XYZ file of C-alpha atoms in Angstrom:
180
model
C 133.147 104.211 147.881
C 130.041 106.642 147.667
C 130.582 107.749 144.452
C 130.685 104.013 143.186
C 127.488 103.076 144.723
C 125.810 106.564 143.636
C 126.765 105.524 139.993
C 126.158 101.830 140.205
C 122.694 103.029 141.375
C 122.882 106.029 138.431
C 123.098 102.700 135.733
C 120.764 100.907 137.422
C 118.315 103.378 136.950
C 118.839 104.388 133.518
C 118.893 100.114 132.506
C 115.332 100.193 134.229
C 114.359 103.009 132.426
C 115.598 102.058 129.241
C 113.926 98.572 129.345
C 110.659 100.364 130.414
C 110.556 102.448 127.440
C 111.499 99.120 125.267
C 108.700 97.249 127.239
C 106.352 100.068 126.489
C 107.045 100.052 122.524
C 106.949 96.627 122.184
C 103.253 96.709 123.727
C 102.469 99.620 121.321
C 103.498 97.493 118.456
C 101.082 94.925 119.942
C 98.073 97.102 120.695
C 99.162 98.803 116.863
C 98.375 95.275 115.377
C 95.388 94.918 117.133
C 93.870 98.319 116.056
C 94.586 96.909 112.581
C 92.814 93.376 112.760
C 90.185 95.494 114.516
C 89.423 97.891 111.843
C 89.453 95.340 109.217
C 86.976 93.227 111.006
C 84.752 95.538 111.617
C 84.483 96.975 108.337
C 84.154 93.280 106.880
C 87.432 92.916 105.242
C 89.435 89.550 105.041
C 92.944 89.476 104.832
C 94.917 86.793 102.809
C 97.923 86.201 102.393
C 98.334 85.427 98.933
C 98.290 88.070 95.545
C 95.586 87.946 93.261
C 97.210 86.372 90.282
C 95.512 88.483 87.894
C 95.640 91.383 90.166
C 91.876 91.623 90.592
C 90.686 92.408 94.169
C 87.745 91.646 95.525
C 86.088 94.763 97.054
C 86.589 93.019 100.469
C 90.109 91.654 100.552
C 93.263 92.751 102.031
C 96.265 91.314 100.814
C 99.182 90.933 103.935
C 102.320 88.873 103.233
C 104.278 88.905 106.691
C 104.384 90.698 110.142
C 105.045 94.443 109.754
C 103.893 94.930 106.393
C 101.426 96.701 105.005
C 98.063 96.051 103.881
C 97.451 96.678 100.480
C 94.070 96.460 97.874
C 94.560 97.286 94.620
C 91.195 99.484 93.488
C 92.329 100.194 89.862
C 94.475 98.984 87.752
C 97.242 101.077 86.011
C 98.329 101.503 82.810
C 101.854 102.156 80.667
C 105.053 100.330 81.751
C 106.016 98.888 85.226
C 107.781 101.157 86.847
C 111.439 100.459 87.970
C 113.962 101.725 90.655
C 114.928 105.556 89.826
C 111.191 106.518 88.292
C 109.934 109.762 89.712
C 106.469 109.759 90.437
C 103.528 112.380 91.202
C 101.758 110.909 94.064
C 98.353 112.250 95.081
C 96.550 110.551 98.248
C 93.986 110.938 101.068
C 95.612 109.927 104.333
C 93.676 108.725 107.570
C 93.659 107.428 110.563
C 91.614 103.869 111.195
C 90.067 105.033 114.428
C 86.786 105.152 114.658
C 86.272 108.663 114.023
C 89.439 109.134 111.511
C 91.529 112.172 111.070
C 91.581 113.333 107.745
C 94.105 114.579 105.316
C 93.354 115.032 101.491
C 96.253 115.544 98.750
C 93.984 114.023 96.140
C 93.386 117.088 93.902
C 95.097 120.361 93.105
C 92.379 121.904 95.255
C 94.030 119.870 98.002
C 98.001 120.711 96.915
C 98.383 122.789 94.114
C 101.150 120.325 93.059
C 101.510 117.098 93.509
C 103.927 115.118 96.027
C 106.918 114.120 93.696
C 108.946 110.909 95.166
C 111.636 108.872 93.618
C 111.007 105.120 93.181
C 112.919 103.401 96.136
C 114.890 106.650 97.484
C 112.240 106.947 99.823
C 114.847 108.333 102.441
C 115.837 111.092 100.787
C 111.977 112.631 99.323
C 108.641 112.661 100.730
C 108.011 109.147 100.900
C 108.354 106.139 103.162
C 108.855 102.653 102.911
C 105.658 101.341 103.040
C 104.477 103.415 100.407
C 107.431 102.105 98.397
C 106.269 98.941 98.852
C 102.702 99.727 97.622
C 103.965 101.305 94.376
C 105.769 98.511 93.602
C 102.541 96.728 94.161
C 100.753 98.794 92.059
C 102.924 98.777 89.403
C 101.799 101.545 86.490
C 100.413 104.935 86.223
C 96.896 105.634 87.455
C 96.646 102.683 89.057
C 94.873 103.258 92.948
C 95.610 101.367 96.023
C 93.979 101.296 99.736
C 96.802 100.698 101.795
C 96.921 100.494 105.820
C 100.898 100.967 106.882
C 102.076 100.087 110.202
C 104.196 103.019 111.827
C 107.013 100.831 111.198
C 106.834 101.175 107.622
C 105.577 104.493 107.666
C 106.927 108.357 108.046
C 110.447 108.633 109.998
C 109.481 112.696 110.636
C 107.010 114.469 112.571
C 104.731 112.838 114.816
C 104.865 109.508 113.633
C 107.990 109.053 114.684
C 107.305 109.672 118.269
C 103.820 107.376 117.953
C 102.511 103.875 117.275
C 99.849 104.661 114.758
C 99.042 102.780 111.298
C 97.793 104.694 108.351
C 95.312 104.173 105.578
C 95.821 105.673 102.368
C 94.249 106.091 98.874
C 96.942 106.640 96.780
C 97.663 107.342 93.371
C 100.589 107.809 91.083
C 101.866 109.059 87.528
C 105.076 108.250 86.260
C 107.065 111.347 84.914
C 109.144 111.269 81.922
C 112.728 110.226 82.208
């Protein structure tokens, strides 16, 4: 009979634990969004929800399409064909938090990484990539085109320290498309 009630109470922990820790995410993802409509405001971006049609940003606009996604501005158009599912691309960015004194990380130019991130076009599972910047490139569409993007840590990196935190990141990032 004690052993019954020392496990019944065992479970009864671990379910209160468990729905702690799921409490405690789900506020994360709140506070996450927050941080985002934060930053954007006070740097005087808007955020619609609908793509330029001719692609053409203006230097203050976010485009969002649903909860979760990313944020995406399209700074320069690319050039060449529209990339498709299998392309292997050379990805050069600057990465940063949107705090208000950001951390840093620059992979723009070989003085930053001798060579250049290579990623496969929608395998971002298996290469140095994630789904959100998927997303972008698809977004983005040709070589040399540049994005800002801000991705929420639900679309971002699976490894490493993002998968133990909330945190969005902004990125300028660039691609080439290698030959097939």
């Amino acid at each position: 009979m004690k052993t019954r009630h020392i496990i019944a109470a065992l479970v009864a922990l671990v379910t209160l634990a468990a729905c702690e820790s799921s409490t405690n995410y789900a506020n994360q993802l709140e506070q996450e969004k927050k941080q985002i409509e934060k930053f954007l405001s006070s740097n005087g971006y808007t955020v619609t929800n609908e793509f330029p049609a001719d692609s053409v940003f203006p230097e203050n606009l976010f485009y969002h399409e649903d909860e979760g996604e990313i944020y995406f501005r399209l700074d320069q158009k690319g050039e060449g064909d529209t990339i498709t599912t299998g392309d292997k691309l050379q990805v050069r960015y600057i990465q940063s938090t949107i705090e208000e004194y950001p951390v840093v990380e620059s992979y723009w130019t070989t003085q930053d990484l001798e060579y250049p991130v290579e990623v496969e076009l929608d395998n971002y599972y298996y290469t140095y990539s994630c789904e959100g910047w998927n997303d972008a490139f698809r977004m983005m569409q040709r070589s040399n085109s540049v994005a800002t993007i801000i991705v929420p840590s639900n679309k971002g990196f699976k490894w490493a320290t993002t998968q133990t935190s909330v945190t969005p990141y902004m990125y300028k990032i660039t691609f080439l498309v290698l030959p097939k």
